[in-house]
Short mmCIF file of C-alpha atoms and ligand atoms in Angstrom, two decimals:
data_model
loop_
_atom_site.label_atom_id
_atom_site.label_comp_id
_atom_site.label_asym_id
_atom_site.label_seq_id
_atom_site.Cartn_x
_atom_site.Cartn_y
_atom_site.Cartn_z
CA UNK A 1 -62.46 26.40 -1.02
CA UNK A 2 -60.63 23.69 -2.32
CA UNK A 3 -62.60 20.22 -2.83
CA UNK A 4 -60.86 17.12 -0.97
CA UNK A 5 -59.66 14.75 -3.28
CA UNK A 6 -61.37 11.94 -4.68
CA UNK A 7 -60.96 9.35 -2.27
CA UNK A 8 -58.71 7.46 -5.31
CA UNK A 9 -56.52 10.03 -4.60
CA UNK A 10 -55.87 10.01 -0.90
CA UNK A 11 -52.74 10.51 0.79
CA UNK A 12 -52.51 6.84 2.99
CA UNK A 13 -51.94 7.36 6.65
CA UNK A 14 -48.58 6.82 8.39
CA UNK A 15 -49.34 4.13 10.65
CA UNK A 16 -46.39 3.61 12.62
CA UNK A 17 -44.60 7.43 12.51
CA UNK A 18 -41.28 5.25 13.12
CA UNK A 19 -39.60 9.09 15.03
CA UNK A 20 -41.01 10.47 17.81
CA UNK A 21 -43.72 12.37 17.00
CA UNK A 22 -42.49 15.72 19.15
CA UNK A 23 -39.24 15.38 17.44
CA UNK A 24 -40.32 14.84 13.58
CA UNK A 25 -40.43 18.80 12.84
CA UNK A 26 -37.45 19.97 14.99
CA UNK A 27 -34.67 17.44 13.05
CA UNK A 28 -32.53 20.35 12.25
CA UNK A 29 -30.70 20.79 9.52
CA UNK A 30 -27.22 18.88 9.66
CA UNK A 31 -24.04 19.64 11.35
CA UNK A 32 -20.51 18.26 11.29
CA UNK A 33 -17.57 19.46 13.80
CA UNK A 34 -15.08 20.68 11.71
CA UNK A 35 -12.38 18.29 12.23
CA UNK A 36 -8.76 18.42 10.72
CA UNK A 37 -8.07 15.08 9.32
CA UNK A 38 -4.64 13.84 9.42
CA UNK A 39 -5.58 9.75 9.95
CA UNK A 40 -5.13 7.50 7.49
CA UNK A 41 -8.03 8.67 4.96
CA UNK A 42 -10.72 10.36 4.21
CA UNK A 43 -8.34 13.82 4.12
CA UNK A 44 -10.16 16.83 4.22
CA UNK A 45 -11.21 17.56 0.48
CA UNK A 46 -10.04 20.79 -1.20
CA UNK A 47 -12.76 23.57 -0.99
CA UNK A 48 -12.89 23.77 -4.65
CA UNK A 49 -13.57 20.06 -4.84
CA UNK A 50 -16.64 20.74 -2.49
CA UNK A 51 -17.87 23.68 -4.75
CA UNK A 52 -17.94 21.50 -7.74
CA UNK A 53 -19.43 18.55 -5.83
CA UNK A 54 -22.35 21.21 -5.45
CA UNK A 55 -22.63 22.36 -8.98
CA UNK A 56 -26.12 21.58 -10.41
CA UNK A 57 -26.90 17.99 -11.99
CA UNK A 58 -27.31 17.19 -15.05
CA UNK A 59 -28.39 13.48 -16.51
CA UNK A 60 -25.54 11.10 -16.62
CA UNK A 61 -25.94 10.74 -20.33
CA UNK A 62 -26.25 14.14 -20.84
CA UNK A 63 -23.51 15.79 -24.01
CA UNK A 64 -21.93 18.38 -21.08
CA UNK A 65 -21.26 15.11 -18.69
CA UNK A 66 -19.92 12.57 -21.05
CA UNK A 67 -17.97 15.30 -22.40
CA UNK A 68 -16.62 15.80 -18.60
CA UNK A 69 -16.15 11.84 -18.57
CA UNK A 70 -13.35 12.41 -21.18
CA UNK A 71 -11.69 15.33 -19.16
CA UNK A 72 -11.72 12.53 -16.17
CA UNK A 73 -10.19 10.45 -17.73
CA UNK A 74 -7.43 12.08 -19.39
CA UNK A 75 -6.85 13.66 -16.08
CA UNK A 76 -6.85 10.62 -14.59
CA UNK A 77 -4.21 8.85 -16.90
CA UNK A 78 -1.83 12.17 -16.16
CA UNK A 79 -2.20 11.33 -12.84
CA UNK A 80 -1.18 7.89 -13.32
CA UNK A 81 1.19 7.90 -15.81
CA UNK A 82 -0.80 5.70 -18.10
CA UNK A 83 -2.20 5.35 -21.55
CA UNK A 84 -4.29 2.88 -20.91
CA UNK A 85 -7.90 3.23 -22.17
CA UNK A 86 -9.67 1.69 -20.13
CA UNK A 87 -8.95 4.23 -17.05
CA UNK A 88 -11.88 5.26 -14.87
CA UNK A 89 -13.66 6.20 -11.65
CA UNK A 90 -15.52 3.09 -10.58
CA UNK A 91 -18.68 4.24 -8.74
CA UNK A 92 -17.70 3.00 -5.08
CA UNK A 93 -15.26 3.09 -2.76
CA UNK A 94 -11.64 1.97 -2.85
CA UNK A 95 -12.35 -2.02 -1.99
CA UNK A 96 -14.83 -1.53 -5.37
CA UNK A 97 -12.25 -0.71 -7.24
CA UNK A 98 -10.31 -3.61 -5.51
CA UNK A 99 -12.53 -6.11 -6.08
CA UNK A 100 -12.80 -5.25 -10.01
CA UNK A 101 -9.41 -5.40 -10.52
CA UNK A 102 -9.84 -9.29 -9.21
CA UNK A 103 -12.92 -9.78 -10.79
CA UNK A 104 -12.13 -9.22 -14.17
CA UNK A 105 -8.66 -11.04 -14.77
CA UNK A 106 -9.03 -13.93 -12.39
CA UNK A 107 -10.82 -17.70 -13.29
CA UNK A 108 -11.86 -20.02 -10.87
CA UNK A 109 -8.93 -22.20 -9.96
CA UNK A 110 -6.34 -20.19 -11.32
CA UNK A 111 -2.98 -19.22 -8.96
CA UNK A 112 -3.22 -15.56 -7.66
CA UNK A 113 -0.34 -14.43 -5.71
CA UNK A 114 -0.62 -11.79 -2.68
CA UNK A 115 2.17 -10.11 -1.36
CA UNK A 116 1.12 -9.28 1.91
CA UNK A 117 2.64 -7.29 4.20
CA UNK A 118 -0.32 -5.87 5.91
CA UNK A 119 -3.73 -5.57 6.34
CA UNK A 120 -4.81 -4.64 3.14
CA UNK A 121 -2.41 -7.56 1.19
CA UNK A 122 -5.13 -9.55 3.53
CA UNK A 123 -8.01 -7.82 2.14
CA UNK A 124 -6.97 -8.93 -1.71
CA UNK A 125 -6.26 -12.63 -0.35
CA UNK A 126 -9.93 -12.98 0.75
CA UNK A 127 -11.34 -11.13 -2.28
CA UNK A 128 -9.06 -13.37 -4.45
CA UNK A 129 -10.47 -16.34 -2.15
CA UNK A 130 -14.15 -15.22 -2.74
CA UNK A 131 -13.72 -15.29 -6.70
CA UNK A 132 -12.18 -18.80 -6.18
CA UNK A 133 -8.57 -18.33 -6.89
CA UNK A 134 -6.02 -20.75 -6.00
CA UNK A 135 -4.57 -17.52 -3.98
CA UNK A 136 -0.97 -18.02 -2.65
CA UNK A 137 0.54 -15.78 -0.23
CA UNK A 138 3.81 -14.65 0.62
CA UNK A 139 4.02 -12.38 4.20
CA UNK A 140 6.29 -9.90 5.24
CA UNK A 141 6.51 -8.37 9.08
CA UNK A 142 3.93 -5.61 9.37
CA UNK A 143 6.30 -2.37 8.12
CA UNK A 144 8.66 -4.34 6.01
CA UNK A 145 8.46 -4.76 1.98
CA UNK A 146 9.60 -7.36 -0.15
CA UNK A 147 13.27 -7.21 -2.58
CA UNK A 148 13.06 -7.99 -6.54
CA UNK A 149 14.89 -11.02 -5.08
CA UNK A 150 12.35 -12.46 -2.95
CA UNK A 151 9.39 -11.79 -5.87
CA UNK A 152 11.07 -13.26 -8.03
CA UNK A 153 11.59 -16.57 -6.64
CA UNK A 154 8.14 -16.52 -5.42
CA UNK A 155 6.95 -16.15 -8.70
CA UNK A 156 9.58 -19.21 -9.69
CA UNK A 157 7.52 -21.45 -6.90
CA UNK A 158 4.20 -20.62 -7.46
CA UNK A 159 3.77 -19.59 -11.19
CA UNK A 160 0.84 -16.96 -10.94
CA UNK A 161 -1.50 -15.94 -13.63
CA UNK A 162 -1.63 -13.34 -11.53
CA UNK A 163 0.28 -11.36 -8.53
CA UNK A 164 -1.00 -8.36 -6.78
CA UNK A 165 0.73 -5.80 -4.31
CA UNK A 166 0.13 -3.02 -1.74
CA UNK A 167 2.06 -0.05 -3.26
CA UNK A 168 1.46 2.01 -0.47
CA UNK A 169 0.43 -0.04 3.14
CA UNK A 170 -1.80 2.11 4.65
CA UNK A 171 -1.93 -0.15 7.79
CA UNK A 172 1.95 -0.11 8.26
CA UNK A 173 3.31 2.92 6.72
CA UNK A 174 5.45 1.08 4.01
CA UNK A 175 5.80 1.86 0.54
CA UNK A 176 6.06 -1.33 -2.03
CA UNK A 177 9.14 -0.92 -4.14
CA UNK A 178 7.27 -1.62 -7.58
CA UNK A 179 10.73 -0.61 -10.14
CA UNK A 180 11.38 -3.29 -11.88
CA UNK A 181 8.40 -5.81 -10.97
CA UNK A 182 6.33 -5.35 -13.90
CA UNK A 183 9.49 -6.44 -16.07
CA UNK A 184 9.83 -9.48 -13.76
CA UNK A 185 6.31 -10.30 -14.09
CA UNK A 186 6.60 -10.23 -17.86
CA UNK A 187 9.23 -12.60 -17.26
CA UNK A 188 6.94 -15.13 -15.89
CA UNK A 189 3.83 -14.24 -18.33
CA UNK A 190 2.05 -13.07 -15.03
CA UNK A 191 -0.27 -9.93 -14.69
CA UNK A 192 0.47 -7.42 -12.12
CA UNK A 193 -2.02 -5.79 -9.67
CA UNK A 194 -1.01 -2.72 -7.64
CA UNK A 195 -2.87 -1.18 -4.77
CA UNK A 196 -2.50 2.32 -4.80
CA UNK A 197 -5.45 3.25 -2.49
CA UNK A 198 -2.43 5.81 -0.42
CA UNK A 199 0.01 6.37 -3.29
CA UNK A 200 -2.11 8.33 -5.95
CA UNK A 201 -1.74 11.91 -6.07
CA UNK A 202 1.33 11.34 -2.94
CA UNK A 203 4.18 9.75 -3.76
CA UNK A 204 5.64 9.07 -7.39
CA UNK A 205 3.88 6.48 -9.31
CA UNK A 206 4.28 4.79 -12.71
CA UNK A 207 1.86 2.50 -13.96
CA UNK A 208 3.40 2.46 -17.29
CA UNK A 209 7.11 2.54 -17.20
CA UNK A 210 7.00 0.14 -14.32
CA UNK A 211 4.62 -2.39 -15.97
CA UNK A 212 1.47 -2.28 -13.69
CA UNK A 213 -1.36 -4.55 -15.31
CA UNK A 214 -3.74 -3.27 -12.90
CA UNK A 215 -4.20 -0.51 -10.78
CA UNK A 216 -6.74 0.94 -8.14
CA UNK A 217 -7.00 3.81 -5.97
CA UNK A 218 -9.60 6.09 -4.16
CA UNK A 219 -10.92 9.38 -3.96
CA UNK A 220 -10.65 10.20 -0.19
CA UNK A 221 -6.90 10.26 0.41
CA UNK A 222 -4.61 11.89 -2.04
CA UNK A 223 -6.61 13.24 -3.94
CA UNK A 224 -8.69 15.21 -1.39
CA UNK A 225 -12.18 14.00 -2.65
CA UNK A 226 -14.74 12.46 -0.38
CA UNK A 227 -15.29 8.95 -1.10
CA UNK A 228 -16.88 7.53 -3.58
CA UNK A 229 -15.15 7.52 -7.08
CA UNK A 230 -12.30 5.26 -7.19
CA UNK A 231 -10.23 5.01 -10.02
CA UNK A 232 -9.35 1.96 -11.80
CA UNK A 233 -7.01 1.41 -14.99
CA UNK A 234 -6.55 -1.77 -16.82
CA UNK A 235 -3.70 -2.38 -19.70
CA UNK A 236 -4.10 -3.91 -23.15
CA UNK A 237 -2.57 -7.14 -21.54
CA UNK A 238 -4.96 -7.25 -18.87
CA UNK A 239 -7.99 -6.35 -21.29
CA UNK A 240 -7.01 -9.03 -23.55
CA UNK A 241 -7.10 -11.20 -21.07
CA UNK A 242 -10.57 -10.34 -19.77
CA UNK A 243 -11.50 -10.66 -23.66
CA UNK A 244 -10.67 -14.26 -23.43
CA UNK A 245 -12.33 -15.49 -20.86
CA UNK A 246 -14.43 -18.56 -21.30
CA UNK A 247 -17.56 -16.86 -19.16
CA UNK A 248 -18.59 -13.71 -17.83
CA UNK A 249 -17.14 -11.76 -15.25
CA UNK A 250 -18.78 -13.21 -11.81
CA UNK A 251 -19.69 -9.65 -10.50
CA UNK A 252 -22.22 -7.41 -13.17
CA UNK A 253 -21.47 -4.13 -11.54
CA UNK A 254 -17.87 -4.16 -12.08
CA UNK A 255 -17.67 -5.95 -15.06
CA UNK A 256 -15.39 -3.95 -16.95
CA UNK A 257 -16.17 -5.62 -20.67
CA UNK A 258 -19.37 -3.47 -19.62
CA UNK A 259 -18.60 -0.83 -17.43
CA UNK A 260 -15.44 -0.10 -19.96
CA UNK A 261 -18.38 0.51 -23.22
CA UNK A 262 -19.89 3.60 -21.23
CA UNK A 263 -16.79 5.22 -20.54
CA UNK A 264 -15.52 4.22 -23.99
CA UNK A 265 -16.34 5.74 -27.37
CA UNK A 266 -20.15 3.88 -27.59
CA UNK A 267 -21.14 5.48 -23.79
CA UNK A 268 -23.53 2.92 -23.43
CA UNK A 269 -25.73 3.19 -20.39
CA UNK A 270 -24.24 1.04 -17.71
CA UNK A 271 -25.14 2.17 -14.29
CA UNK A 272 -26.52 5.82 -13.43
CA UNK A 273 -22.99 7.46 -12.37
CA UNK A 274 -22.56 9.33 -9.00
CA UNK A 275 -22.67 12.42 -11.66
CA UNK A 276 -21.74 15.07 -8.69
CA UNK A 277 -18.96 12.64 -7.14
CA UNK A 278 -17.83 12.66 -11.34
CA UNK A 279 -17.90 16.59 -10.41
CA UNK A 280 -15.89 16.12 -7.60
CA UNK A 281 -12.88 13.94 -8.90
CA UNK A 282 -12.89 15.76 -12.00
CA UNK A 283 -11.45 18.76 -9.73
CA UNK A 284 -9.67 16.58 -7.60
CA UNK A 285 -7.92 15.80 -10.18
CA UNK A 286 -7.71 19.24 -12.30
CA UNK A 287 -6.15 20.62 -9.29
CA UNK A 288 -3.14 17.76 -9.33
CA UNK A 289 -2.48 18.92 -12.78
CA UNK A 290 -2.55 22.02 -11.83
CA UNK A 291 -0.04 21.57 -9.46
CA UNK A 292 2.29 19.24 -11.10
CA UNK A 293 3.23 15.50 -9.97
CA UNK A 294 6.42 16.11 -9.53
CA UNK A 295 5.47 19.56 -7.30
CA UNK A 296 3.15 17.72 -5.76
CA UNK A 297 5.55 14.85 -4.66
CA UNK A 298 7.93 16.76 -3.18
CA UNK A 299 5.46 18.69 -1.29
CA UNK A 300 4.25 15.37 0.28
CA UNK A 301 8.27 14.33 0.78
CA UNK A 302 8.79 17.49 2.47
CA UNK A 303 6.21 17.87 4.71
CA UNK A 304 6.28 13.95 5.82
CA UNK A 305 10.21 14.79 6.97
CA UNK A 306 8.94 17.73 9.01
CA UNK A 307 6.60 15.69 11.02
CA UNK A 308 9.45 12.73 11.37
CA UNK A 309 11.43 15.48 12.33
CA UNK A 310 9.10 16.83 14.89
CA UNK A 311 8.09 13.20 16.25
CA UNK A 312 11.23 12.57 16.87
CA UNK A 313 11.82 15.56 18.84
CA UNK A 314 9.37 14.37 20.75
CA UNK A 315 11.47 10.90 21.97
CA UNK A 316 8.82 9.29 19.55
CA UNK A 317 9.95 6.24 17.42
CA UNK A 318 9.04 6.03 13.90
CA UNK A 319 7.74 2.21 12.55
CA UNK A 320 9.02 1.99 9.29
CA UNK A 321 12.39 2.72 8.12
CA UNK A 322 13.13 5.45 6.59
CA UNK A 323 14.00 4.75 3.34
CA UNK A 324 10.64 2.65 3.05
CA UNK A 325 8.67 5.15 4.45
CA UNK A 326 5.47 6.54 2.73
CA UNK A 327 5.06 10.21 2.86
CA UNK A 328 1.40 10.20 2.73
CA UNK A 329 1.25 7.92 6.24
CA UNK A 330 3.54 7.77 8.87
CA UNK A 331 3.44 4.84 11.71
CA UNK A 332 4.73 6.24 14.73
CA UNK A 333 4.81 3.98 18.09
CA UNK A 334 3.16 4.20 20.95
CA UNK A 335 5.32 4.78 24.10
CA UNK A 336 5.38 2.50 26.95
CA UNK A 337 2.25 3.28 29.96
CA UNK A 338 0.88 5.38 27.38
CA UNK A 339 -3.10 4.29 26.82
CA UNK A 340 -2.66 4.98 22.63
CA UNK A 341 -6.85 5.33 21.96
CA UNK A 342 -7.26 7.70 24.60
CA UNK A 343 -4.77 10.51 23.30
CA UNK A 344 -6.57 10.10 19.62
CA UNK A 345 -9.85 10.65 20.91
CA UNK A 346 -8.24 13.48 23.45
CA UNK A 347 -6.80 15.06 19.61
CA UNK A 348 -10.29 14.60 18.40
CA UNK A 349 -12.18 16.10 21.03
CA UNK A 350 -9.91 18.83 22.35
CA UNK A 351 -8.05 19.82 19.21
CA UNK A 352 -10.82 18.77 16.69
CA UNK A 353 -7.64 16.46 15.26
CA UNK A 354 -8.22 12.91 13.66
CA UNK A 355 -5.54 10.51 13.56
CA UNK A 356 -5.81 6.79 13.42
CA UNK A 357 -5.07 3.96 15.62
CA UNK A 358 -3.34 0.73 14.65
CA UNK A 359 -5.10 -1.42 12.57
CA UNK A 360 -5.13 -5.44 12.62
CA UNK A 361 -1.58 -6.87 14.18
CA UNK A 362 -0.29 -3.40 14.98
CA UNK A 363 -3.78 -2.53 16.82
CA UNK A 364 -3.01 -0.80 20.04
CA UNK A 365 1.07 -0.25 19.19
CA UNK A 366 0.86 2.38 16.23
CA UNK A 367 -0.80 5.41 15.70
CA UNK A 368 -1.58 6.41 12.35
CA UNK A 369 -0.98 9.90 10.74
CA UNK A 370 -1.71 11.14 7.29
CA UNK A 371 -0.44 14.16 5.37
CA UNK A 372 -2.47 13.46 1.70
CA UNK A 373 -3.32 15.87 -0.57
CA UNK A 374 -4.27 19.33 0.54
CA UNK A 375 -4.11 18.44 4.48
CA UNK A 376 -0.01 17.93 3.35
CA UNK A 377 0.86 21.60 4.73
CA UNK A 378 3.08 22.56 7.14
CA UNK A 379 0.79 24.05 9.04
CA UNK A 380 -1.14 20.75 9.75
CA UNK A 381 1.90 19.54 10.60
CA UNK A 382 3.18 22.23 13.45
CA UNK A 383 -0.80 22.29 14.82
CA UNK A 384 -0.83 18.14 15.15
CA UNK A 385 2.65 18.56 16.83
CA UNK A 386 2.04 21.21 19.50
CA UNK A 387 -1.59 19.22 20.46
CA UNK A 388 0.50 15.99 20.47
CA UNK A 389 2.49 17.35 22.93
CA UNK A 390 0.18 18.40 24.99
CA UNK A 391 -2.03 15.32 25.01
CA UNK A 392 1.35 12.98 25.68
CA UNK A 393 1.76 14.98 28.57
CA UNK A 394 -1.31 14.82 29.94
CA UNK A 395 -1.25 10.98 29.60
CA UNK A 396 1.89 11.09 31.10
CA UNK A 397 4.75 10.55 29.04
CA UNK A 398 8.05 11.95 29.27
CA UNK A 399 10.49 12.10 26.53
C1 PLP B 401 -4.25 0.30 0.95
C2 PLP B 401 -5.74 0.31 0.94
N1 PLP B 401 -6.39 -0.50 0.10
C3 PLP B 401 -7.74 -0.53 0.04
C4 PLP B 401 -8.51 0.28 0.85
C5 PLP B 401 -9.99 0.23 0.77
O1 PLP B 401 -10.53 1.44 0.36
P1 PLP B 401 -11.99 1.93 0.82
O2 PLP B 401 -11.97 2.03 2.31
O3 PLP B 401 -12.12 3.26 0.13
O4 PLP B 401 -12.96 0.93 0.35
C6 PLP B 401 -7.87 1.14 1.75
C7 PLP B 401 -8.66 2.01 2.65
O5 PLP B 401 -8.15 2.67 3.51
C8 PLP B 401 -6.46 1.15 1.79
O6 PLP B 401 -5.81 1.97 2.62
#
């Protein structure tokens, strides 16, 4: 028989069970629905992306993962277009990724500029705001993007240290001509930030050759990760300016004159790294090389003008015009009578189909749909159709 304990040794009660105590035991095992997702992010990941996100750990300072640290990274910078070094996965989500961008170039009191043209232009207005910028903001209609022309005399007025842009607005659909603005930016001794949260891995993007400072992304959309890694580059310019700075970065977890040492040569413990979401990205990633940008690219272009096509046919009007429009996210309106939250959740509960609703100003008037990554087949695209259909119909509209 085996002895009880020493009494040193005792397992303390439970005093308040905080579950019902019939259903403690009988929690099963979890379940999702398996839902196509063609909103505006997460995308479904690839299956091979959710093998490797189940591979077996190992530490995070381990020879086999900082060897796989490099492979990220390289990847990364193909994806990109970039040689800078410091190009990584920041452990978060896109908006920490965002924020380090901010928090690493920007000193109290100095002039930011936003180009906003959406919700997520205001997003990097109040995160300038919060690191005490002297944040300036030029606006745009919701689904319209700024000329060279207009930039540029912004940048004449308001003499930035700093200007950041939405490459790809997920909240309108629009896509941020950036040819040409790093070279203006020069001009005016300015760094330049680019939001590319819905561009990476969708629609053809330069961070060298057109002079981005500063870039972010995230794992969940183009890439066809689940969320969690976001990638983050930084040029020479920008890290020299970062070197400079009179004090330290206001934020510790994203300080990149830190963060940048354990991805660099020393691999200095930082922060424990989300090793399997590392997994994860790595393939993300190995599978876009795999592919090909430019492959990849087209595929996005070509299956975005099948489901314009097919909206259309449908008497539906598209937001944004076309030569503006992103591939990875289309903004399609919602007809008159027709109650726009009711057919998503009809798509989501009878087809199993996610697409999004309007966000911010275009709340209620848009609906959202996203072809990233591997959910960018035309398959996806006939299925979401035909259920469209349907569901209009039933809430019904008439072409
Ligand atoms: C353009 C853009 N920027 C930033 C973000 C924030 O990313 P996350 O939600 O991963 O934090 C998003 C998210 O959808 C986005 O679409």
């Amino acid at each position: 028989m085996v002895a009880s304990p020493p009494a040193r040794f005792s397992v303390p009660a439970v005093t308040q069970p905080r579950i019902n105590e019939a259903n403690r035991k009988s929690v099963g095992p979890l379940s999702m629905p398996p839902r196509l997702l063609l909103g505006p992010g997460p995308s479904n990941a690839h299956p091979a992306v959710l093998q490797a996100l189940s591979l077996r750990q190992v530490g995070h300072l381990d020879p086999a993962f900082l060897a796989m640290m490099t492979e990220v990274q390289e990847l990364l910078r193909y994806a990109w277009q970039t040689d800078n070094r410091i190009t990584i996965p920041v452990s978060g989500t896109g908006s920490a990724a965002m924020e380090a961008t901010i928090a690493n170039v920007i000193e109290p009191g100095e002039v930011m500029l936003v180009g906003s043209m959406g919700y997520f232009g205001n997003r990097l207005e109040d995160m300038a705001d919060r690191y005490r910028a002297d944040v300036r903001t030029i606006k745009k209609p919701w689904g319209e993007v700024f000329s060279l022309e207009e930039l540029r005399s912004a940048l004449e007025e308001h003499r930035p240290k700093v200007m950041a842009l939405v490459h790809a607005e997920t909240s309108t659909g629009a896509c941020q001509p950036l040819e040409g603005v790093g070279d203006l930016c020069r001009e005016y001794n300015c760094l330049l930030i680019a939001d590319t949260v819905t561009s990476l891995g969708g629609v053809p993007l330069f961070v060298d050759e057109w002079g981005i400072d500063l870039a972010y992304s995230c794992s969940q959309k183009g890439l066809s990760c689940p969320p969690g890694a976001s990638p983050f580059t930084m040029s020479d310019r920008a890290f020299e300016k970062l070197s400079q700075r009179p004090g330290k970065v206001p934020n510790w977890y994203l300080d990149m004159s830190l963060v940048g040492k354990y991805w660099g040569a020393e691999r200095t413990y930082h922060h424990t790294a989300p090793i399997n979401m590392n997994y994860a990205i790595r393939e993300a990633l190995r599978l876009i090389a795999e592919e090909g940008l430019e492959n990849r690219w087209q595929r996005h272009q070509a299956n975005a003008e099948l489901l314009w096509e097919g909206l259309e046919d449908l008497g539906l009007v598209l937001h944004v015009q076309k030569q503006y429009r992103l591939p990875t996210l289309t903004t399609v309106r919602v007809p008159a009578g027709v109650d726009a939250k009711a057919v998503t959740s009809q798509l989501l509960n009878d087809y199993n189909i996610e697409i999004g609703n309007g966000l911010g100003e275009l709340g209620g008037k848009v609906w959202r749909i996203g072809l990233m990554g591997f959910n960018s087949r035309p398959e996806n695209v006939i299925l979401l159709l035909a259920a469209l259909d349907r569901v209009l119909a039933a809430a019904g509209y008439r072409k």
